[in-house]
Short mmCIF file of N, CA and C in Angstrom, two decimals:
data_model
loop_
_atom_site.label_atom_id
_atom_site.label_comp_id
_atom_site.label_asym_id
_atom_site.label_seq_id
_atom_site.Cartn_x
_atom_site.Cartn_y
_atom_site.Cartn_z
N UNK Q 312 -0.95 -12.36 13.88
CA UNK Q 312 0.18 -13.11 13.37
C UNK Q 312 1.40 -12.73 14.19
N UNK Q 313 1.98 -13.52 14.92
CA UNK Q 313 3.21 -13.33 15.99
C UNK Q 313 4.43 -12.72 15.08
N UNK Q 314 4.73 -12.45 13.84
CA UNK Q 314 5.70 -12.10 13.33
C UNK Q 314 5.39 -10.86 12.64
N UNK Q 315 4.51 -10.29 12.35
CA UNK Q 315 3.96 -9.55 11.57
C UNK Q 315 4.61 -7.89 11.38
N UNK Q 316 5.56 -7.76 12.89
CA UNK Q 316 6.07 -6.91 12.76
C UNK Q 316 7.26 -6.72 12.06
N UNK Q 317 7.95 -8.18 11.88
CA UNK Q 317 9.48 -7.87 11.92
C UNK Q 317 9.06 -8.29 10.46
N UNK Q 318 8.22 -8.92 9.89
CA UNK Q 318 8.04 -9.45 8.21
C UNK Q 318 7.80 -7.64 8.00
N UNK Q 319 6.83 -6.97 8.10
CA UNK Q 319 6.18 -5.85 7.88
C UNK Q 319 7.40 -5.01 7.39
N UNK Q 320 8.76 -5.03 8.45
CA UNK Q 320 9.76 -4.19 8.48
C UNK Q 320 10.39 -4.33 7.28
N UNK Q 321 10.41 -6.14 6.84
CA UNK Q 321 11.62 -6.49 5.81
C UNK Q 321 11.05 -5.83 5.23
N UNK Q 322 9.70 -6.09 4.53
CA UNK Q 322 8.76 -5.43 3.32
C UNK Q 322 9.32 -4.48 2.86
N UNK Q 323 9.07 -3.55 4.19
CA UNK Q 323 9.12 -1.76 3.94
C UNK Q 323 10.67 -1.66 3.38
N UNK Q 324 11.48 -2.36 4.31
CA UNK Q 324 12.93 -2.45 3.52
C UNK Q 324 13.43 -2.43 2.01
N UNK Q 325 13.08 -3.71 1.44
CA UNK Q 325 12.84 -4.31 0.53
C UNK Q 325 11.91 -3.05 -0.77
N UNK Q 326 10.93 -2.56 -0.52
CA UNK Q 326 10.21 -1.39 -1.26
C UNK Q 326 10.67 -0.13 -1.18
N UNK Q 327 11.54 0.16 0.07
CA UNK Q 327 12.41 1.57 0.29
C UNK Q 327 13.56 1.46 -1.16
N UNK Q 328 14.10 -0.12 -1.11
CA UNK Q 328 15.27 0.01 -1.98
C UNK Q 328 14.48 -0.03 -3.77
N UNK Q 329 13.31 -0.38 -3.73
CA UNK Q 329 12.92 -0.23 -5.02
C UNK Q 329 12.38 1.26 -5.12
N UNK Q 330 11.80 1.63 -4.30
CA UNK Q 330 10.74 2.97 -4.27
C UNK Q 330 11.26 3.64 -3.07
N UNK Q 331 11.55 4.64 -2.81
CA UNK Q 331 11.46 5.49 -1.52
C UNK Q 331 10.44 6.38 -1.92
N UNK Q 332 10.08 6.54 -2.85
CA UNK Q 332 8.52 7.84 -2.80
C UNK Q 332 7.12 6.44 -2.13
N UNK Q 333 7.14 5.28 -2.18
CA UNK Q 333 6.24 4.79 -2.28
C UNK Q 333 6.58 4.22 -0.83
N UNK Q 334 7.58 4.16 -0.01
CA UNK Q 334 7.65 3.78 1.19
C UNK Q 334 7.27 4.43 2.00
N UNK Q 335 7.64 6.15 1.97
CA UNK Q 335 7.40 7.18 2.37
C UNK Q 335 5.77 7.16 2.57
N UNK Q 336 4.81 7.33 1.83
CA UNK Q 336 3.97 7.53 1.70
C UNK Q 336 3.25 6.14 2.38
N UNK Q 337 3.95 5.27 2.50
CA UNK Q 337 3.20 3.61 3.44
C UNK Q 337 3.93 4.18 4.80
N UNK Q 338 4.79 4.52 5.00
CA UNK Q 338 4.67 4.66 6.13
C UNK Q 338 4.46 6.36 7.17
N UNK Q 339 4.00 7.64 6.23
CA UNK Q 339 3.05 8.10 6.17
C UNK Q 339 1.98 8.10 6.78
N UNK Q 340 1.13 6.93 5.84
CA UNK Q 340 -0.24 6.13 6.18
C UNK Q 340 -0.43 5.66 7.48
N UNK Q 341 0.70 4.63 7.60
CA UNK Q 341 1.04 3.94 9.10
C UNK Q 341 1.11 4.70 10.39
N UNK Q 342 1.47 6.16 10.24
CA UNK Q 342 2.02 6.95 11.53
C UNK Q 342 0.69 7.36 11.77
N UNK Q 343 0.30 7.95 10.51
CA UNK Q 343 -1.34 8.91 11.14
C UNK Q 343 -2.43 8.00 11.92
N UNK Q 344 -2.14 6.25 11.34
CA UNK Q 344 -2.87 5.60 12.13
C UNK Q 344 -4.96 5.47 11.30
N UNK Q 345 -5.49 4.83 12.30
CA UNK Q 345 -6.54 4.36 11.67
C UNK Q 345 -7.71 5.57 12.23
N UNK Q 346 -8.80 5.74 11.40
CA UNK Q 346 -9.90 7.02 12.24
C UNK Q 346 -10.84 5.55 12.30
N UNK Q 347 -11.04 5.57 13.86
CA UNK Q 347 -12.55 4.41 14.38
C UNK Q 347 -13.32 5.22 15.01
N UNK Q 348 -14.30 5.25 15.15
CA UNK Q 348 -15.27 5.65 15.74
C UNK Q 348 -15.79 5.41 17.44
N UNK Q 349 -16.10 6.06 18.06
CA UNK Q 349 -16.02 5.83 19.10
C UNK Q 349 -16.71 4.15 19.75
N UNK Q 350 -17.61 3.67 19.57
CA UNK Q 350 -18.82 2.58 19.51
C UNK Q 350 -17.58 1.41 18.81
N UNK Q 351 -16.96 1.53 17.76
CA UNK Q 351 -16.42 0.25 17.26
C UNK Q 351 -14.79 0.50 17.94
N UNK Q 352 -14.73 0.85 18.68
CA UNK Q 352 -13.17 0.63 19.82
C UNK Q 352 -13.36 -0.74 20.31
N UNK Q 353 -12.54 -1.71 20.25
CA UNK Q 353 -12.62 -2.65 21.03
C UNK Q 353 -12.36 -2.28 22.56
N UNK Q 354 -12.36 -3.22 23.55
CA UNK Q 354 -12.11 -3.36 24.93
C UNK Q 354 -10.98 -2.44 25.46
N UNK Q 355 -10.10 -3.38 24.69
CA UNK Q 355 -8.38 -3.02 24.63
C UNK Q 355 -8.12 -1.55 24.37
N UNK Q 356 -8.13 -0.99 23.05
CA UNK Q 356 -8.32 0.03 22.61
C UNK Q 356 -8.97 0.77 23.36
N UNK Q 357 -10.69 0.72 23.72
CA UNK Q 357 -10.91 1.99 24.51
C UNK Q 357 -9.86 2.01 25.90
N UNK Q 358 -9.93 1.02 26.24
CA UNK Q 358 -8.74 1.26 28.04
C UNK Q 358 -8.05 1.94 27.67
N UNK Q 359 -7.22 1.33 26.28
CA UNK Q 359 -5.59 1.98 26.33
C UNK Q 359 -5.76 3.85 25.89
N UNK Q 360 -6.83 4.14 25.34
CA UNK Q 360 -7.06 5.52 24.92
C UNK Q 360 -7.66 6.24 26.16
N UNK Q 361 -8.12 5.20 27.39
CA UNK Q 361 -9.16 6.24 28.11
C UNK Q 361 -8.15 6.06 29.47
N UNK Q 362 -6.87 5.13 28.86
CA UNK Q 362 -5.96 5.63 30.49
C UNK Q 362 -4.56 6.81 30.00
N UNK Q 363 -5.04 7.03 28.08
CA UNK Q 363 -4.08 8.57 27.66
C UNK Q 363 -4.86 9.52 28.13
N UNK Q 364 -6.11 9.35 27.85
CA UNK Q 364 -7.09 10.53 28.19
C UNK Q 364 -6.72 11.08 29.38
N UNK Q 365 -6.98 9.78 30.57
CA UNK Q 365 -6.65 10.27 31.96
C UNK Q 365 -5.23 10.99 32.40
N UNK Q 366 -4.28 10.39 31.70
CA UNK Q 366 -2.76 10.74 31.65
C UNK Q 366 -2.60 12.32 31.17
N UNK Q 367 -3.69 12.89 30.11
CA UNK Q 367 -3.63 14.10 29.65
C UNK Q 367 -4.96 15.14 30.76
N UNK Q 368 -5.68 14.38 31.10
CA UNK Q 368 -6.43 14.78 32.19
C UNK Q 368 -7.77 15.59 30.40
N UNK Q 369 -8.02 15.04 29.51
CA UNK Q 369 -9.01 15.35 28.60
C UNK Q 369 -10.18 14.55 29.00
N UNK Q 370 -11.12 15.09 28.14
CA UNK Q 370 -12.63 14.10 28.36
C UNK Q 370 -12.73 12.87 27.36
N UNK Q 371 -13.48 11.63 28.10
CA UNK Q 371 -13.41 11.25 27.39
C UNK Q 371 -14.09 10.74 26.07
N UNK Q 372 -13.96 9.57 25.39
CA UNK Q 372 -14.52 9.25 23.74
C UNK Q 372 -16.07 9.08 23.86
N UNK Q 373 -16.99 9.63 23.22
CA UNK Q 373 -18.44 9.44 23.26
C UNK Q 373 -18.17 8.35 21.96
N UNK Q 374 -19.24 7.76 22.30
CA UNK Q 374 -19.89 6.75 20.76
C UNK Q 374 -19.77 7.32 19.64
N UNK Q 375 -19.80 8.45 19.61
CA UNK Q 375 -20.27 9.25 18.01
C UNK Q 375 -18.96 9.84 17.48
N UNK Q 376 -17.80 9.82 18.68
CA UNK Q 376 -17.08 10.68 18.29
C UNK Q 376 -16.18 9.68 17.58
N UNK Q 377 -14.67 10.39 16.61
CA UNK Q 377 -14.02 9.47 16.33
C UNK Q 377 -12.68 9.62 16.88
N UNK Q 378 -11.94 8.40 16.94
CA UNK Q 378 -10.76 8.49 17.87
C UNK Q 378 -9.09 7.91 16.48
N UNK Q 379 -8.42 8.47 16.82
CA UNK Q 379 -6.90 7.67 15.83
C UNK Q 379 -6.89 6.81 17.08
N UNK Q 380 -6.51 5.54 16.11
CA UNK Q 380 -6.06 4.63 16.73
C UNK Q 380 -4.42 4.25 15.78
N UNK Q 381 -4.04 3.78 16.37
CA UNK Q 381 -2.34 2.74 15.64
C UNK Q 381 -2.71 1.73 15.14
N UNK Q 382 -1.70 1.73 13.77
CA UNK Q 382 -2.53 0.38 13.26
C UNK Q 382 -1.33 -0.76 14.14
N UNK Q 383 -2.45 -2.23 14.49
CA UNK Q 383 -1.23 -2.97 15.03
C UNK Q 383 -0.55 -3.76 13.82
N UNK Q 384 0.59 -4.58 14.52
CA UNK Q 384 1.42 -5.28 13.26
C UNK Q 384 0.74 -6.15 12.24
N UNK Q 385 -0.41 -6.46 12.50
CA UNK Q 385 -0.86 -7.08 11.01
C UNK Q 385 -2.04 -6.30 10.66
N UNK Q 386 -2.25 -5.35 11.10
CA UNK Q 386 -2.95 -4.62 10.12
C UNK Q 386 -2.02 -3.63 9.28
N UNK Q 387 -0.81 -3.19 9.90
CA UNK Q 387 0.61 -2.51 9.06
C UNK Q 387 0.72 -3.87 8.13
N UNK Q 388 1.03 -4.78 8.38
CA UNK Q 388 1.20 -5.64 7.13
C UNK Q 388 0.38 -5.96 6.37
N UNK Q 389 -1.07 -5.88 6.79
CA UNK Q 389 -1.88 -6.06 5.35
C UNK Q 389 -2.29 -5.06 4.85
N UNK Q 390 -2.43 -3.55 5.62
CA UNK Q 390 -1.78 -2.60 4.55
C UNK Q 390 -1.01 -2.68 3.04
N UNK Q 391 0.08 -2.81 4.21
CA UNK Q 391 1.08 -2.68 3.34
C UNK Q 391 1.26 -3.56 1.82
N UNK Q 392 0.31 -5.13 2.24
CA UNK Q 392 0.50 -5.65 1.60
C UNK Q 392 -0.64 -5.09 -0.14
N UNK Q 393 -1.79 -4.64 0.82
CA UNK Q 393 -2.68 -4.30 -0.23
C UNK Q 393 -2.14 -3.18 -0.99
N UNK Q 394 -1.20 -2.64 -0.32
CA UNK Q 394 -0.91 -1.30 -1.50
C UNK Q 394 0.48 -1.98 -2.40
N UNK Q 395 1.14 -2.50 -2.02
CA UNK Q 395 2.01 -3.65 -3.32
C UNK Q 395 0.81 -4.29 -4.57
N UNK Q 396 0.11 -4.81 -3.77
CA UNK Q 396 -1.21 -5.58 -5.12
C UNK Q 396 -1.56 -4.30 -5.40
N UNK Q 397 -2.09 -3.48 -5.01
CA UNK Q 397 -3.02 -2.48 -5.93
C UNK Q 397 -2.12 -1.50 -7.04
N UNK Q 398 -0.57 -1.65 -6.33
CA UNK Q 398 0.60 -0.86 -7.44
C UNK Q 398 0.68 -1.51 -8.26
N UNK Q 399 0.56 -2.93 -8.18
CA UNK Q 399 0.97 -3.87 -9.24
C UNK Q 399 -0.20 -4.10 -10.05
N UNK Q 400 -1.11 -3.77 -9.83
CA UNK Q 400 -2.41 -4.02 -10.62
C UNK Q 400 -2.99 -2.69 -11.30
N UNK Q 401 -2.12 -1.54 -10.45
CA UNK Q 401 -2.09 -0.17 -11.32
C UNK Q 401 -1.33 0.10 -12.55
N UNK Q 402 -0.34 -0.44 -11.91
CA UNK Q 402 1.23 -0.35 -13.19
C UNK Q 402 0.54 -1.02 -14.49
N UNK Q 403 -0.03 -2.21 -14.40
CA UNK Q 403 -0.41 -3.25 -15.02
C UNK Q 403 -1.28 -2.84 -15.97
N UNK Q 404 -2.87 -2.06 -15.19
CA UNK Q 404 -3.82 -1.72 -15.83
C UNK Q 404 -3.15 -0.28 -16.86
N UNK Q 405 -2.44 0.33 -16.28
CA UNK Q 405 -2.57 1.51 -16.72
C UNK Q 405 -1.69 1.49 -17.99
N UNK Q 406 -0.84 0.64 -17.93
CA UNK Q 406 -0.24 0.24 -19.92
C UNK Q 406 -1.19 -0.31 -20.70
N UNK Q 407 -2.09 -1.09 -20.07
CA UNK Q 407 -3.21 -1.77 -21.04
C UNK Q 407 -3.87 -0.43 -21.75
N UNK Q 408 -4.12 0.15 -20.91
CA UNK Q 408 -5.35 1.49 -20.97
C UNK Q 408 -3.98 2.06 -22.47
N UNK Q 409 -2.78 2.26 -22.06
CA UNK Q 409 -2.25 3.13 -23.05
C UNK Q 409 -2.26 2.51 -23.89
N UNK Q 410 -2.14 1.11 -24.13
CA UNK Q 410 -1.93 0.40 -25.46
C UNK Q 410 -3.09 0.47 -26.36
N UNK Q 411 -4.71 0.64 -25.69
CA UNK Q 411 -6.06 0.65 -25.84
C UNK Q 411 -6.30 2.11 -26.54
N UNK Q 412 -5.42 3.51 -25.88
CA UNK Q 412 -5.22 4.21 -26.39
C UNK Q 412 -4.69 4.72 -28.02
N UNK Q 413 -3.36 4.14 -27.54
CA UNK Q 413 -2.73 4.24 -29.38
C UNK Q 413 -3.17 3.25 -29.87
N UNK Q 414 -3.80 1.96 -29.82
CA UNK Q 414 -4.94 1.37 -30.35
C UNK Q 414 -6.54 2.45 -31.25
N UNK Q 415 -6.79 2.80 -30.42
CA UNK Q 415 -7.56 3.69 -31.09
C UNK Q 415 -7.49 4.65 -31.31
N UNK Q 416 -6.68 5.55 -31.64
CA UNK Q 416 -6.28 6.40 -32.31
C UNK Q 416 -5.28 6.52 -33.39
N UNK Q 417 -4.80 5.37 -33.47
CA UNK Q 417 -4.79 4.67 -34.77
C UNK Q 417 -3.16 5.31 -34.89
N UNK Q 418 -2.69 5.34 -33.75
CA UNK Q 418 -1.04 5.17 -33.94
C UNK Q 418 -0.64 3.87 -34.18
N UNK Q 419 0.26 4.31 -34.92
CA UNK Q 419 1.34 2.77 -35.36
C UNK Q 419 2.07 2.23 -34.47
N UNK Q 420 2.41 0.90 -34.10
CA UNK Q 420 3.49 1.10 -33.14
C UNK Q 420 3.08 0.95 -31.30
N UNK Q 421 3.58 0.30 -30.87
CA UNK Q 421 3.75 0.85 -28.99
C UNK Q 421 4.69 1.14 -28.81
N UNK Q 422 5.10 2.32 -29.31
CA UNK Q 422 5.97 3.15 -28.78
C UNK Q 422 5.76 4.49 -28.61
N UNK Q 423 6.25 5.14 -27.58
CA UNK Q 423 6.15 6.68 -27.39
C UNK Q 423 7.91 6.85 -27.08
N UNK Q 424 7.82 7.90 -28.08
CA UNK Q 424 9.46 8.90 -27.57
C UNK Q 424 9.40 10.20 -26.98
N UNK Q 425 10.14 10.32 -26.13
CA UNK Q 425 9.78 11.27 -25.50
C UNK Q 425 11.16 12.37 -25.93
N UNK Q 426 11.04 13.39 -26.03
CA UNK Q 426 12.50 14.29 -26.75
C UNK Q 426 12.08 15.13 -25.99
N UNK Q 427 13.47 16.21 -26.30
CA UNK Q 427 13.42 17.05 -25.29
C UNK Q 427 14.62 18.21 -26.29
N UNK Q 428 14.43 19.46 -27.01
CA UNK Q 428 15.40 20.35 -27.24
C UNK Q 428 16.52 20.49 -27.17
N UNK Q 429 17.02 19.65 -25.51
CA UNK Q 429 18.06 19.94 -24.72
C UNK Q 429 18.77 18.99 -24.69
N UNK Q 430 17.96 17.62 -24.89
CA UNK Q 430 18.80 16.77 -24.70
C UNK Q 430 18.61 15.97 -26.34
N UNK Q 431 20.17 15.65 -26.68
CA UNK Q 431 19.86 14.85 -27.98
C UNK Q 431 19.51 13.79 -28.34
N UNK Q 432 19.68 12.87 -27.32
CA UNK Q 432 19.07 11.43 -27.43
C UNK Q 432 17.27 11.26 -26.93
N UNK Q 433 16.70 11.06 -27.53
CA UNK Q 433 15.16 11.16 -26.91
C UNK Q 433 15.16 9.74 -26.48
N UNK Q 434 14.01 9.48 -25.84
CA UNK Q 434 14.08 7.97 -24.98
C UNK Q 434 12.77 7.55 -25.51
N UNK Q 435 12.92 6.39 -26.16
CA UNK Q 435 11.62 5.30 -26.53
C UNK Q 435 11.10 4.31 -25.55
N UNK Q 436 9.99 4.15 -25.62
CA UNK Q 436 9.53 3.87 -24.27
C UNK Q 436 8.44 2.71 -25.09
N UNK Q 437 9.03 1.49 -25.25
CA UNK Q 437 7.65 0.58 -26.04
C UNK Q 437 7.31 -0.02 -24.88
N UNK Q 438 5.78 0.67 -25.57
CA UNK Q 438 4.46 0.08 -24.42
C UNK Q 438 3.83 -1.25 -24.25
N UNK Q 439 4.40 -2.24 -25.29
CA UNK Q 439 4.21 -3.06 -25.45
C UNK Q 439 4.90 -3.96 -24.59
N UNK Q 440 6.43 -3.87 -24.57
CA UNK Q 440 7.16 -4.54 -23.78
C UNK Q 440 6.94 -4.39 -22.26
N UNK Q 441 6.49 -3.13 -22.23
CA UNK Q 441 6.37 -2.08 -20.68
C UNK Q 441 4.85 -3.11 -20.51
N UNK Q 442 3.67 -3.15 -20.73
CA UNK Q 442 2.80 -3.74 -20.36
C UNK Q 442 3.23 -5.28 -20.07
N UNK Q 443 3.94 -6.00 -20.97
CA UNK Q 443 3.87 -7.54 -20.63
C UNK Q 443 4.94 -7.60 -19.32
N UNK Q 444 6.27 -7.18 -19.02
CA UNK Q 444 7.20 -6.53 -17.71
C UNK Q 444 5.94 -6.49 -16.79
N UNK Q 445 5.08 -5.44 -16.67
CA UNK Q 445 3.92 -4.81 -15.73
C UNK Q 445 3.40 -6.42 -15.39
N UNK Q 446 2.43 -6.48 -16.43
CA UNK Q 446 1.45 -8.09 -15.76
C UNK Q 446 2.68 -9.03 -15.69
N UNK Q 447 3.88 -9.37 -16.13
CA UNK Q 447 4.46 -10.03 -15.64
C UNK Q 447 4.78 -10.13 -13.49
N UNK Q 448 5.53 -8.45 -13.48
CA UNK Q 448 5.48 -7.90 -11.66
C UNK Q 448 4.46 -8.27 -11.21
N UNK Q 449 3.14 -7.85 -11.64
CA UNK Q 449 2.03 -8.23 -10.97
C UNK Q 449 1.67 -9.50 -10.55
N UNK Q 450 1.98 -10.71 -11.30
CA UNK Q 450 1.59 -11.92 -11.37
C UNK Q 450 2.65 -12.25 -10.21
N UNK Q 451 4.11 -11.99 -10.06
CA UNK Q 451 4.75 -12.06 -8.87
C UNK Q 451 4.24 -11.31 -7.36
N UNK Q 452 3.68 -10.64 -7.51
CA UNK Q 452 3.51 -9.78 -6.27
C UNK Q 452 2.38 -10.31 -5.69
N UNK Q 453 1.21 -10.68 -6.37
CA UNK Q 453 0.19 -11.81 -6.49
C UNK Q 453 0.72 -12.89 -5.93
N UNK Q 454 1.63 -13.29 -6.41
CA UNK Q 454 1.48 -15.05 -6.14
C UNK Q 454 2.89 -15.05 -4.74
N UNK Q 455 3.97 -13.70 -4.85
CA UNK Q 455 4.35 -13.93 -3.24
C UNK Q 455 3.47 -13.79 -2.11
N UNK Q 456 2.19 -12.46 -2.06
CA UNK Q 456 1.79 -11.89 -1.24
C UNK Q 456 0.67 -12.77 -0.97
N UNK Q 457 0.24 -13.42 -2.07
CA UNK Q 457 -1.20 -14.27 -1.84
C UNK Q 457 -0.68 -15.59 -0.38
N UNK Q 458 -0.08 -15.98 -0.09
CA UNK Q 458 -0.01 -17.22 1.37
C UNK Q 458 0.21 -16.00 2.60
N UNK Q 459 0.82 -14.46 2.45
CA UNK Q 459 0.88 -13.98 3.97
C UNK Q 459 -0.66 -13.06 3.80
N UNK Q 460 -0.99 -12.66 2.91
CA UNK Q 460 -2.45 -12.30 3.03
C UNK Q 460 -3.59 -13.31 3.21
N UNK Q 461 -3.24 -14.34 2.89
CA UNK Q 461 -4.06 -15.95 3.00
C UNK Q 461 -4.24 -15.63 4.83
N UNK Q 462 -2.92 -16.09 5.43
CA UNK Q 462 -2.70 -16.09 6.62
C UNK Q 462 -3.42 -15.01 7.18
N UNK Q 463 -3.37 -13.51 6.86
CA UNK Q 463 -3.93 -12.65 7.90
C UNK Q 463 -5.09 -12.50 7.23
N UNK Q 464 -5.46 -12.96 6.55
CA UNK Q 464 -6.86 -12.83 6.50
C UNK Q 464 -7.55 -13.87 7.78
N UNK Q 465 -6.77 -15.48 7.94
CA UNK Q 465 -7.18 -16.04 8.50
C UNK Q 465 -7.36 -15.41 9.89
N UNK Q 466 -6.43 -14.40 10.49
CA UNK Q 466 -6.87 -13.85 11.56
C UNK Q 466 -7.82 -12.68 12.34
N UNK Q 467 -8.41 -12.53 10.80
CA UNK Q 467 -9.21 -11.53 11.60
C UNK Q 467 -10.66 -12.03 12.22
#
């Protein structure tokens, strides 16, 4: 996808200002790059690794061995994109699971308060509202991400 870098960037932008623990950690992911195996290097890839090799004067990649490669710009973007769906389908699942919880255990209520000794106001946290918010995000993150994942899927 000819744009894939500079869309990739807004993304990360865009998720830095909602999340910086969760950008951090995508781009993290992105630096360490992909582990391939020596045998599934494409053309490109082995040249470009076996004219660092030569540049470092090392031996070079056997079949068996495995090599980091960089991910290129649309594989950083469909990364990136799969870990937005899978947050949003985490956030999502994981209130269901709590509501399923105080469901059976036969609390009253979706709510949890959380108090604290120290502080006098404790904070209520209804799980109820928090789950329908959740599959609400999700159903957005879904239905933006679903036409540029459409697209790079078309390119592989």
């Amino acid at each position: 996808m000819e744009q894939s870098g500079e869309i990739y960037e807004e993304l990360m932008l865009q998720v830095e200002g909602l999340s910086g623990e969760i950008a951090q950690q995508l781009r993290a992911e992105v630096t360490r790059g992909r582990l391939v195996r020596g045998f599934e290097l494409s053309a490109r890839e082995r040249r470009l690794r076996d004219q660092r090799i030569t540049d470092t004067e090392s031996a070079r990649i056997g079949r068996a061995d495995v090599a980091v490669i960089e991910y290129d710009g649309d594989q950083r973007l469909r990364l990136l994109c799969e870990a937005l769906v899978t947050a949003a389908r985490t956030m999502a699942a994981s209130r269901r699971a709590l509501i399923g919880l105080l469901e059976l255990t036969d609390l009253s209520g979706n709510q949890i308060v959380f108090a604290d000794e120290d502080d006098p106001s404790p904070r209520v946290l209804n799980i109820g509202v928090q789950a329908r918010e959740a599959e609400w995000r999700r159903g957005i993150v879904e239905q933006e991400l679903a036409p540029l994942q459409q697209e790079l899927s078309s390119w592989l």
